Structure formats: C-alpha cells, structure tokens
Amino acid sequence: MRDKTYLDWPFFDARHAALEQALDSWAREHISQQHDKDVDQACRQLVRQLGAAGWLAHAIAGGEYGAAGEVIDTRAICLIRETLARHNGLADFAFAMQGLGSGAICLFGSAAQRAAYLPRVARGEAIAAFALSEPQAGSDVAAMQCAALRDGDDYVLDGEKTWISNGGIADFYVVFARTGEQPGARGISAFIVDAAAPGLEIAERIEVMAPHPLARLRFKGCRIPASQRIGEGGQGFKVAMATLDVFRTSVAAAALGFARRALDEAMQRATGRQMFGQVLADFQLTQSKLAQMATGIDAAALLTYRAAWQRDQGRTVTKEAAMAKLTATETAQQVIDAALQMFGGLGVVSEQPVERLYREIRALRIYEGATEVQQLIIARELLREAKNKDM
C-alpha cells in the first residue's frame, strides 16, 4: 500500500484527498501502464476517457462551461497530474495539454470563445494545443518571428511553430504571433486557430524519446477572423505567461508522480531481489539510496504543494513555482536513475516500468522553462525582493 500521508498536509482540504483517491481508483481500472504503439490514437482515446469520466472538468474554469469550479484549483490539477503520471505518462500528458491548450481561453477569452471551445475541451470532444515555441524562439519569446497581419476583418498568419504538443491531432491551437503594436514581447498577440483552417499545415511530426504527439506547424497565408484573437492586440506575451503560470507548478507535480512510481518499483525490487544469500535491501548502500530517494521526493512535494497552495490563495508564485519545478524535475531524474540502477540489466529493457520512466522524465527538465531558466527566474526574484527591501 503506497504511503499517502502527504494528503494530510495542511496544504490540502478534505476534497483534495477524496479527489486523489477517486482518481487513483479510476486509473487502476481504466488506464493501461503500457505505451501504445499508435500514440496518436492512444492520446485521443485518453482524452475521451478523461472527459467522459469528468476529470477534464478540473482542467478548465467556469461552471457554465462544464468546469469543476469557477477558477482553476491549482492543488487539484497538481494532484491529478501526479496521480496520472504515476500510472501512465501519456495520460498525464493528455490531461495537462487540455488545460494548457485551453488556458488562455479560460483566462482571457471572450464569452463567445469560451462557449465555443471550453465545453468541448471538458467533455474530451476537442483536443487543445498551445503553440508558442519557434525554431529560433524557445525560452526567448521576444525573438518570435511568426507574424499575424491585420487585413480588414481578418488576420493572416505566416511563419512556423515547433515542439508543439498535440501537434497533428489537435482540433484547435492557441497560437502566438507578432502583430507589431510595439517592439519585442509587447508586439505579440494570441489567436485561436482551428486545425482545419486553410493555410495551416503540419510541416513535420517530431519523434521524441517518450512517445507523445509532437509536431512543427507551418502557417502560409492562414486567414482567420479577427474575432479569433484572444484578448487585446499586443497582449499575447501577457496571455502566454499567465497561462504558463497556472500550469508550471503542475509540471513539478507530474515529476513527483514519476518519482513516486520509481520509488515504489525500487522498493519492490530491493525487498524481492535475492543476492549473495540476502535481499538487495539488506545492503547498506541500497538503504542509503532509498533514504535519499524518499527524502528528495518529500522535499520536492513540499515545495510543489506550497506553490500550489499559495496560488490558490491568490498570491504571486513566480519564485515558488520555479523552485518547485526545478527541484521536482531534477529530483525525479535522480530518483528514477537510482531505481533503474537497482534493476541492473532489466532496467534498460524496453517497456519495463523504470525504463519508461527514464524516458518520460527527461523532457520535464526542459519544457515550460528549462532548469537553467528556472534558476534565472529564482535569482531574478531574489534580487528584486532585495532591492525592494532597500528602497
């Protein structure tokens, strides 16, 4: 029986513990722990399952659109991601992208935009995607080159986006493009582009070490109504950062799910593997490693759920979310590597649980802000706080 005493921490309400327990039971029955060879079909099926079971209602906001609440409960989405990641990395991906892909519409969309897209996202009937990164503009959003030019009642998009999760299977994309109101990041706007829009094509499907649908998008004279712009012109950077701020802490939670599963696997291996007349767990080196793994997981969990709790109290969590994301993803990498080492040669056999975890965790140290970017954010916030104290 997995230890769930962390659900008694003061960060959580009784409803959070009930949510985790219900999802864990559902996932045991409905989610396979194997990677499907047809990743696109598996992802579509997971979105439908998560929507039909009501879990995607937590990924959006607004009761009238089918959401679980009027605002997104950060602790809830973190618990959901942690639980799904422990069972199946693609299930976590499917849930997370429904939230991230529609987050800008939740936060800044018009009533018409919310009504058109959010109910379908919540029911698992429409797959969402978030299209921000470009070949020459990843962490440096201000270097964005994809352009959207106003032409009467329309905008015309030209350019490329890459590393787009759900690329190729999404029903719509929230796309960020340069509209030129001001230089740099202040001249970017956000748009909803339906997958069937003329001029949008999938330029390349990208194969990565963990099986997720990923693609490079190309826009060539892609004409969309001006009513598809999200928020005001030139506010795209604000829209993107606010959306990422909602979900960044949940990346740490997904890493926790991977790490907890790795520790579970390591404990089973250590207590069951016979070696030199005793079991692996009898060796002090093994005990030391298990202690480090468990301590790292708890430390990362405390940072993660502190950030989630603070955000749910309406506080700014720029520094706290960065600390959580950095610590949880780096710790999970170390925990999974240690678990794989305990399995020896079996650990690198394709589709073994620890081998799958080893491939799943690596991307989390990069996307939604690489570890190095999180370090810069933390330092920047510390220096800003120190300057404000001196004033």
GROMACS .gro file of C-alpha atoms in nm:
model
  391
    1MET     CA    1   0.000   0.000   0.000
    2ARG     CA    2   0.151   0.332  -0.109
    3ASP     CA    3   0.201   0.594   0.163
    4LYS     CA    4  -0.047   0.878   0.115
    5THR     CA    5   0.011   1.062   0.442
    6TYR     CA    6   0.110   1.371   0.242
    7LEU     CA    7  -0.261   1.418   0.172
    8ASP     CA    8  -0.295   1.507   0.542
    9TRP     CA    9  -0.063   1.806   0.499
   10PRO     CA   10  -0.226   2.142   0.576
   11PHE     CA   11  -0.197   2.242   0.210
   12PHE     CA   12  -0.499   2.024   0.130
   13ASP     CA   13  -0.869   2.021   0.209
   14ALA     CA   14  -1.071   1.701   0.254
   15ARG     CA   15  -1.200   1.737  -0.104
   16HIS     CA   16  -0.845   1.712  -0.237
   17ALA     CA   17  -0.781   1.380  -0.063
   18ALA     CA   18  -1.116   1.250  -0.191
   19LEU     CA   19  -1.027   1.362  -0.544
   20GLU     CA   20  -0.692   1.183  -0.537
   21GLN     CA   21  -0.839   0.863  -0.401
   22ALA     CA   22  -1.121   0.860  -0.658
   23LEU     CA   23  -0.884   0.925  -0.948
   24ASP     CA   24  -0.635   0.662  -0.828
   25SER     CA   25  -0.912   0.400  -0.817
   26TRP     CA   26  -1.041   0.504  -1.159
   27ALA     CA   27  -0.693   0.499  -1.313
   28ARG     CA   28  -0.621   0.149  -1.181
   29GLU     CA   29  -0.927   0.024  -1.366
   30HIS     CA   30  -0.919   0.228  -1.686
   31ILE     CA   31  -0.559   0.324  -1.771
   32SER     CA   32  -0.303   0.083  -1.909
   33GLN     CA   33   0.054   0.124  -1.791
   34GLN     CA   34   0.190   0.017  -2.129
   35HIS     CA   35   0.292   0.252  -2.410
   36ASP     CA   36   0.066   0.208  -2.712
   37LYS     CA   37   0.240   0.181  -3.049
   38ASP     CA   38  -0.018   0.415  -3.207
   39VAL     CA   39   0.049   0.718  -2.987
   40ASP     CA   40  -0.196   0.946  -3.169
   41GLN     CA   41  -0.484   0.706  -3.123
   42ALA     CA   42  -0.387   0.637  -2.762
   43CYS     CA   43  -0.382   1.008  -2.684
   44ARG     CA   44  -0.720   1.066  -2.847
   45GLN     CA   45  -0.865   0.775  -2.651
   46LEU     CA   46  -0.723   0.905  -2.322
   47VAL     CA   47  -0.870   1.250  -2.382
   48ARG     CA   48  -1.211   1.093  -2.447
   49GLN     CA   49  -1.182   0.875  -2.135
   50LEU     CA   50  -1.071   1.161  -1.912
   51GLY     CA   51  -1.350   1.380  -2.045
   52ALA     CA   52  -1.624   1.118  -2.012
   53ALA     CA   53  -1.518   1.043  -1.653
   54GLY     CA   54  -1.527   1.413  -1.559
   55TRP     CA   55  -1.158   1.461  -1.484
   56LEU     CA   56  -1.109   1.724  -1.756
   57ALA     CA   57  -1.362   1.944  -1.577
   58HIS     CA   58  -1.071   2.032  -1.346
   59ALA     CA   59  -0.852   2.148  -1.638
   60ILE     CA   60  -1.074   2.447  -1.723
   61ALA     CA   61  -1.262   2.720  -1.534
   62GLY     CA   62  -1.626   2.828  -1.535
   63GLY     CA   63  -1.919   2.617  -1.421
   64GLU     CA   64  -2.131   2.724  -1.716
   65TYR     CA   65  -1.875   2.566  -1.948
   66GLY     CA   66  -1.864   2.234  -1.765
   67ALA     CA   67  -1.576   2.312  -1.528
   68ALA     CA   68  -1.548   2.178  -1.175
   69GLY     CA   69  -1.519   2.535  -1.041
   70GLU     CA   70  -1.528   2.900  -1.137
   71VAL     CA   71  -1.149   2.918  -1.116
   72ILE     CA   72  -0.885   2.650  -1.168
   73ASP     CA   73  -0.790   2.479  -0.842
   74THR     CA   74  -0.411   2.453  -0.866
   75ARG     CA   75  -0.386   2.189  -0.593
   76ALA     CA   76  -0.645   1.978  -0.773
   77ILE     CA   77  -0.467   1.986  -1.108
   78CYS     CA   78  -0.138   1.907  -0.933
   79LEU     CA   79  -0.287   1.605  -0.758
   80ILE     CA   80  -0.447   1.489  -1.082
   81ARG     CA   81  -0.121   1.521  -1.273
   82GLU     CA   82   0.079   1.347  -1.002
   83THR     CA   83  -0.168   1.059  -0.989
   84LEU     CA   84  -0.195   1.017  -1.367
   85ALA     CA   85   0.184   1.038  -1.411
   86ARG     CA   86   0.229   0.758  -1.159
   87HIS     CA   87   0.001   0.537  -1.371
   88ASN     CA   88   0.084   0.644  -1.727
   89GLY     CA   89   0.289   0.933  -1.863
   90LEU     CA   90   0.070   0.976  -2.170
   91ALA     CA   91  -0.242   1.007  -1.953
   92ASP     CA   92  -0.075   1.290  -1.763
   93PHE     CA   93   0.024   1.449  -2.095
   94ALA     CA   94  -0.333   1.425  -2.227
   95PHE     CA   95  -0.478   1.593  -1.918
   96ALA     CA   96  -0.211   1.862  -1.899
   97MET     CA   97  -0.242   1.965  -2.262
   98GLN     CA   98  -0.619   2.002  -2.238
   99GLY     CA   99  -0.555   2.253  -1.962
  100LEU     CA  100  -0.255   2.431  -2.111
  101GLY     CA  101  -0.404   2.437  -2.460
  102SER     CA  102  -0.727   2.600  -2.343
  103GLY     CA  103  -0.585   2.801  -2.053
  104ALA     CA  104  -0.557   3.126  -2.249
  105ILE     CA  105  -0.924   3.099  -2.344
  106CYS     CA  106  -1.018   3.042  -1.978
  107LEU     CA  107  -0.818   3.343  -1.863
  108PHE     CA  108  -0.862   3.597  -2.144
  109GLY     CA  109  -1.115   3.460  -2.394
  110SER     CA  110  -1.439   3.631  -2.481
  111ALA     CA  111  -1.770   3.481  -2.371
  112ALA     CA  112  -1.824   3.356  -2.726
  113GLN     CA  113  -1.479   3.194  -2.739
  114ARG     CA  114  -1.527   3.024  -2.403
  115ALA     CA  115  -1.868   2.892  -2.501
  116ALA     CA  116  -1.738   2.762  -2.835
  117TYR     CA  117  -1.433   2.576  -2.704
  118LEU     CA  118  -1.430   2.508  -2.329
  119PRO     CA  119  -1.731   2.272  -2.304
  120ARG     CA  120  -1.584   2.052  -2.578
  121VAL     CA  121  -1.246   2.052  -2.404
  122ALA     CA  122  -1.406   1.948  -2.075
  123ARG     CA  123  -1.601   1.665  -2.239
  124GLY     CA  124  -1.292   1.539  -2.422
  125GLU     CA  125  -1.453   1.612  -2.758
  126ALA     CA  126  -1.192   1.865  -2.874
  127ILE     CA  127  -0.816   1.832  -2.832
  128ALA     CA  128  -0.634   2.156  -2.746
  129ALA     CA  129  -0.277   2.271  -2.816
  130PHE     CA  130  -0.055   2.561  -2.710
  131ALA     CA  131   0.167   2.695  -2.991
  132LEU     CA  132   0.432   2.933  -2.857
  133SER     CA  133   0.781   2.798  -2.939
  134GLU     CA  134   0.955   2.857  -3.271
  135PRO     CA  135   1.279   2.726  -3.426
  136GLN     CA  136   1.462   3.042  -3.312
  137ALA     CA  137   1.238   3.141  -3.021
  138GLY     CA  138   1.204   2.897  -2.733
  139SER     CA  139   1.285   3.049  -2.396
  140ASP     CA  140   1.339   3.385  -2.570
  141VAL     CA  141   0.977   3.461  -2.661
  142ALA     CA  142   1.067   3.814  -2.772
  143ALA     CA  143   1.258   3.662  -3.067
  144MET     CA  144   0.929   3.533  -3.213
  145GLN     CA  145   0.902   3.569  -3.593
  146CYS     CA  146   0.564   3.415  -3.677
  147ALA     CA  147   0.354   3.713  -3.787
  148ALA     CA  148  -0.017   3.794  -3.796
  149LEU     CA  149  -0.107   4.090  -4.018
  150ARG     CA  150  -0.445   4.259  -3.994
  151ASP     CA  151  -0.641   4.255  -4.320
  152GLY     CA  152  -0.986   4.406  -4.276
  153ASP     CA  153  -1.191   4.179  -4.050
  154ASP     CA  154  -0.926   3.907  -4.061
  155TYR     CA  155  -0.570   3.830  -3.959
  156VAL     CA  156  -0.330   3.649  -4.192
  157LEU     CA  157  -0.069   3.430  -4.022
  158ASP     CA  158   0.268   3.338  -4.172
  159GLY     CA  159   0.555   3.154  -4.004
  160GLU     CA  160   0.632   2.839  -3.809
  161LYS     CA  161   0.587   2.690  -3.465
  162THR     CA  162   0.777   2.389  -3.334
  163TRP     CA  163   0.782   2.145  -3.042
  164ILE     CA  164   0.404   2.176  -3.035
  165SER     CA  165   0.247   1.913  -2.811
  166ASN     CA  166  -0.065   1.757  -2.965
  167GLY     CA  167   0.058   1.887  -3.300
  168GLY     CA  168  -0.112   1.682  -3.569
  169ILE     CA  169  -0.402   1.561  -3.355
  170ALA     CA  170  -0.531   1.885  -3.202
  171ASP     CA  171  -0.868   2.025  -3.305
  172PHE     CA  172  -0.750   2.380  -3.234
  173TYR     CA  173  -0.431   2.566  -3.148
  174VAL     CA  174  -0.379   2.873  -2.934
  175VAL     CA  175  -0.114   3.046  -3.147
  176PHE     CA  176   0.107   3.340  -3.052
  177ALA     CA  177   0.219   3.566  -3.335
  178ARG     CA  178   0.382   3.902  -3.382
  179THR     CA  179   0.128   4.176  -3.458
  180GLY     CA  180   0.370   4.466  -3.418
  181GLU     CA  181   0.191   4.702  -3.179
  182GLN     CA  182   0.527   4.760  -3.005
  183PRO     CA  183   0.879   4.615  -3.036
  184GLY     CA  184   0.975   4.288  -2.869
  185ALA     CA  185   0.742   4.097  -2.640
  186ARG     CA  186   0.487   4.380  -2.635
  187GLY     CA  187   0.403   4.333  -3.002
  188ILE     CA  188   0.265   3.977  -2.977
  189SER     CA  189  -0.099   3.867  -2.983
  190ALA     CA  190  -0.278   3.536  -2.918
  191PHE     CA  191  -0.520   3.365  -3.157
  192ILE     CA  192  -0.737   3.055  -3.173
  193VAL     CA  193  -0.666   2.869  -3.497
  194ASP     CA  194  -0.883   2.571  -3.583
  195ALA     CA  195  -0.690   2.273  -3.718
  196ALA     CA  196  -0.889   2.283  -4.042
  197ALA     CA  197  -0.805   2.649  -4.114
  198PRO     CA  198  -0.674   2.691  -4.473
  199GLY     CA  199  -0.304   2.775  -4.470
  200LEU     CA  200  -0.222   2.573  -4.158
  201GLU     CA  201  -0.027   2.257  -4.225
  202ILE     CA  202   0.168   2.002  -4.024
  203ALA     CA  203   0.517   2.055  -4.159
  204GLU     CA  204   0.678   1.773  -3.962
  205ARG     CA  205   0.592   1.516  -3.699
  206ILE     CA  206   0.865   1.506  -3.434
  207GLU     CA  207   0.961   1.173  -3.277
  208VAL     CA  208   1.092   1.201  -2.922
  209MET     CA  209   1.226   0.954  -2.665
  210ALA     CA  210   0.897   0.944  -2.473
  211PRO     CA  211   0.601   0.875  -2.703
  212HIS     CA  212   0.398   1.196  -2.726
  213PRO     CA  213   0.230   1.356  -3.029
  214LEU     CA  214   0.456   1.646  -3.126
  215ALA     CA  215   0.487   1.849  -3.445
  216ARG     CA  216   0.619   2.151  -3.631
  217LEU     CA  217   0.343   2.373  -3.769
  218ARG     CA  218   0.362   2.594  -4.076
  219PHE     CA  219   0.133   2.891  -4.147
  220LYS     CA  220   0.121   3.011  -4.509
  221GLY     CA  221  -0.136   3.284  -4.565
  222CYS     CA  222  -0.351   3.133  -4.292
  223ARG     CA  223  -0.655   3.363  -4.274
  224ILE     CA  224  -0.866   3.367  -3.957
  225PRO     CA  225  -1.140   3.607  -3.837
  226ALA     CA  226  -1.026   3.887  -3.608
  227SER     CA  227  -1.283   3.754  -3.360
  228GLN     CA  228  -1.042   3.462  -3.302
  229ARG     CA  229  -0.790   3.692  -3.132
  230ILE     CA  230  -0.771   3.628  -2.757
  231GLY     CA  231  -0.771   3.949  -2.555
  232GLU     CA  232  -0.634   4.278  -2.683
  233GLY     CA  233  -0.376   4.317  -2.957
  234GLY     CA  234  -0.022   4.324  -2.824
  235GLN     CA  235  -0.114   4.136  -2.504
  236GLY     CA  236  -0.001   3.795  -2.626
  237PHE     CA  237   0.307   3.780  -2.405
  238LYS     CA  238   0.094   3.856  -2.100
  239VAL     CA  239  -0.156   3.589  -2.209
  240ALA     CA  240   0.119   3.329  -2.258
  241MET     CA  241   0.295   3.398  -1.928
  242ALA     CA  242  -0.031   3.397  -1.730
  243THR     CA  243  -0.127   3.065  -1.886
  244LEU     CA  244   0.210   2.910  -1.812
  245ASP     CA  245   0.195   3.044  -1.457
  246VAL     CA  246  -0.122   2.843  -1.392
  247PHE     CA  247   0.027   2.516  -1.508
  248ARG     CA  248   0.401   2.542  -1.429
  249THR     CA  249   0.357   2.410  -1.075
  250SER     CA  250   0.170   2.112  -1.215
  251VAL     CA  251   0.482   2.013  -1.413
  252ALA     CA  252   0.650   1.965  -1.077
  253ALA     CA  253   0.355   1.751  -0.969
  254ALA     CA  254   0.390   1.529  -1.276
  255ALA     CA  255   0.757   1.482  -1.191
  256LEU     CA  256   0.650   1.381  -0.840
  257GLY     CA  257   0.422   1.116  -0.987
  258PHE     CA  258   0.708   0.971  -1.190
  259ALA     CA  259   0.938   0.979  -0.887
  260ARG     CA  260   0.687   0.812  -0.655
  261ARG     CA  261   0.631   0.533  -0.906
  262ALA     CA  262   1.008   0.486  -0.938
  263LEU     CA  263   1.043   0.461  -0.559
  264ASP     CA  264   0.761   0.204  -0.548
  265GLU     CA  265   0.937  -0.001  -0.814
  266ALA     CA  266   1.271   0.033  -0.634
  267MET     CA  267   1.121  -0.080  -0.302
  268GLN     CA  268   0.971  -0.390  -0.464
  269ARG     CA  269   1.299  -0.470  -0.635
  270ALA     CA  270   1.508  -0.410  -0.323
  271THR     CA  271   1.292  -0.627  -0.098
  272GLY     CA  272   1.245  -0.908  -0.351
  273ARG     CA  273   1.579  -0.939  -0.533
  274GLN     CA  274   1.795  -1.220  -0.390
  275MET     CA  275   2.169  -1.151  -0.395
  276PHE     CA  276   2.460  -1.319  -0.214
  277GLY     CA  277   2.231  -1.501   0.028
  278GLN     CA  278   2.025  -1.196   0.120
  279VAL     CA  279   1.799  -0.945  -0.046
  280LEU     CA  280   1.916  -0.623  -0.211
  281ALA     CA  281   1.756  -0.416   0.066
  282ASP     CA  282   1.987  -0.572   0.325
  283PHE     CA  283   2.286  -0.387   0.180
  284GLN     CA  284   2.363  -0.052   0.343
  285LEU     CA  285   2.433   0.104   0.003
  286THR     CA  286   2.079   0.019  -0.103
  287GLN     CA  287   1.934   0.154   0.220
  288SER     CA  288   2.127   0.479   0.178
  289LYS     CA  289   1.998   0.521  -0.177
  290LEU     CA  290   1.637   0.451  -0.076
  291ALA     CA  291   1.667   0.709   0.204
  292GLN     CA  292   1.797   0.971  -0.039
  293MET     CA  293   1.518   0.895  -0.285
  294ALA     CA  294   1.240   0.922  -0.025
  295THR     CA  295   1.383   1.240   0.129
  296GLY     CA  296   1.419   1.406  -0.210
  297ILE     CA  297   1.061   1.322  -0.302
  298ASP     CA  298   0.922   1.468   0.020
  299ALA     CA  299   1.129   1.785  -0.019
  300ALA     CA  300   1.007   1.830  -0.377
  301ALA     CA  301   0.649   1.760  -0.272
  302LEU     CA  302   0.663   2.025   0.000
  303LEU     CA  303   0.786   2.285  -0.249
  304THR     CA  304   0.529   2.180  -0.509
  305TYR     CA  305   0.225   2.192  -0.286
  306ARG     CA  306   0.343   2.507  -0.112
  307ALA     CA  307   0.342   2.680  -0.452
  308ALA     CA  308   0.004   2.530  -0.544
  309TRP     CA  309  -0.150   2.634  -0.211
  310GLN     CA  310  -0.010   2.988  -0.238
  311ARG     CA  311  -0.151   3.029  -0.587
  312ASP     CA  312  -0.492   2.911  -0.469
  313GLN     CA  313  -0.475   3.183  -0.203
  314GLY     CA  314  -0.435   3.440  -0.479
  315ARG     CA  315  -0.067   3.505  -0.415
  316THR     CA  316   0.206   3.552  -0.674
  317VAL     CA  317   0.412   3.235  -0.704
  318THR     CA  318   0.671   3.318  -0.969
  319LYS     CA  319   0.965   3.226  -0.746
  320GLU     CA  320   0.790   2.944  -0.562
  321ALA     CA  321   0.668   2.774  -0.880
  322ALA     CA  322   1.017   2.797  -1.029
  323MET     CA  323   1.167   2.641  -0.716
  324ALA     CA  324   0.912   2.361  -0.727
  325LYS     CA  325   0.958   2.291  -1.096
  326LEU     CA  326   1.338   2.293  -1.074
  327THR     CA  327   1.358   2.076  -0.761
  328ALA     CA  328   1.089   1.824  -0.853
  329THR     CA  329   1.212   1.757  -1.206
  330GLU     CA  330   1.580   1.733  -1.110
  331THR     CA  331   1.496   1.514  -0.809
  332ALA     CA  332   1.275   1.286  -1.016
  333GLN     CA  333   1.556   1.237  -1.266
  334GLN     CA  334   1.789   1.130  -0.982
  335VAL     CA  335   1.528   0.903  -0.822
  336ILE     CA  336   1.443   0.729  -1.148
  337ASP     CA  337   1.809   0.684  -1.236
  338ALA     CA  338   1.872   0.525  -0.896
  339ALA     CA  339   1.571   0.295  -0.936
  340LEU     CA  340   1.689   0.186  -1.280
  341GLN     CA  341   2.034   0.110  -1.137
  342MET     CA  342   1.877  -0.126  -0.881
  343PHE     CA  343   1.720  -0.322  -1.164
  344GLY     CA  344   2.054  -0.375  -1.335
  345GLY     CA  345   2.025  -0.505  -1.690
  346LEU     CA  346   1.649  -0.549  -1.656
  347GLY     CA  347   1.619  -0.174  -1.603
  348VAL     CA  348   1.714  -0.092  -1.961
  349VAL     CA  349   1.483  -0.348  -2.122
  350SER     CA  350   1.230  -0.169  -2.339
  351GLU     CA  351   0.889  -0.109  -2.177
  352GLN     CA  352   0.996  -0.208  -1.828
  353PRO     CA  353   0.836   0.044  -1.586
  354VAL     CA  354   1.165   0.207  -1.484
  355GLU     CA  355   1.280   0.222  -1.847
  356ARG     CA  356   0.959   0.403  -1.943
  357LEU     CA  357   1.000   0.643  -1.651
  358TYR     CA  358   1.360   0.713  -1.754
  359ARG     CA  359   1.238   0.829  -2.096
  360GLU     CA  360   0.936   1.016  -1.961
  361ILE     CA  361   1.118   1.232  -1.706
  362ARG     CA  362   1.384   1.379  -1.931
  363ALA     CA  363   1.159   1.621  -2.116
  364LEU     CA  364   1.016   1.767  -1.794
  365ARG     CA  365   1.355   1.921  -1.717
  366ILE     CA  366   1.322   2.122  -2.040
  367TYR     CA  367   0.963   2.212  -2.126
  368GLU     CA  368   0.774   2.505  -1.973
  369GLY     CA  369   1.109   2.653  -1.881
  370ALA     CA  370   1.430   2.451  -1.861
  371THR     CA  371   1.610   2.404  -1.529
  372GLU     CA  372   1.854   2.680  -1.619
  373VAL     CA  373   1.568   2.920  -1.691
  374GLN     CA  374   1.411   2.837  -1.353
  375GLN     CA  375   1.743   2.925  -1.187
  376LEU     CA  376   1.743   3.262  -1.361
  377ILE     CA  377   1.383   3.326  -1.254
  378ILE     CA  378   1.459   3.243  -0.890
  379ALA     CA  379   1.769   3.464  -0.884
  380ARG     CA  380   1.584   3.750  -1.054
  381GLU     CA  381   1.304   3.734  -0.798
  382LEU     CA  382   1.550   3.721  -0.507
  383LEU     CA  383   1.734   4.028  -0.638
  384ARG     CA  384   1.407   4.212  -0.697
  385GLU     CA  385   1.291   4.137  -0.343
  386ALA     CA  386   1.623   4.253  -0.200
  387LYS     CA  387   1.606   4.578  -0.400
  388ASN     CA  388   1.252   4.646  -0.281
  389LYS     CA  389   1.358   4.596   0.082
  390ASP     CA  390   1.634   4.853   0.039
  391MET     CA  391   1.402   5.117  -0.103
   0.00000   0.00000   0.00000
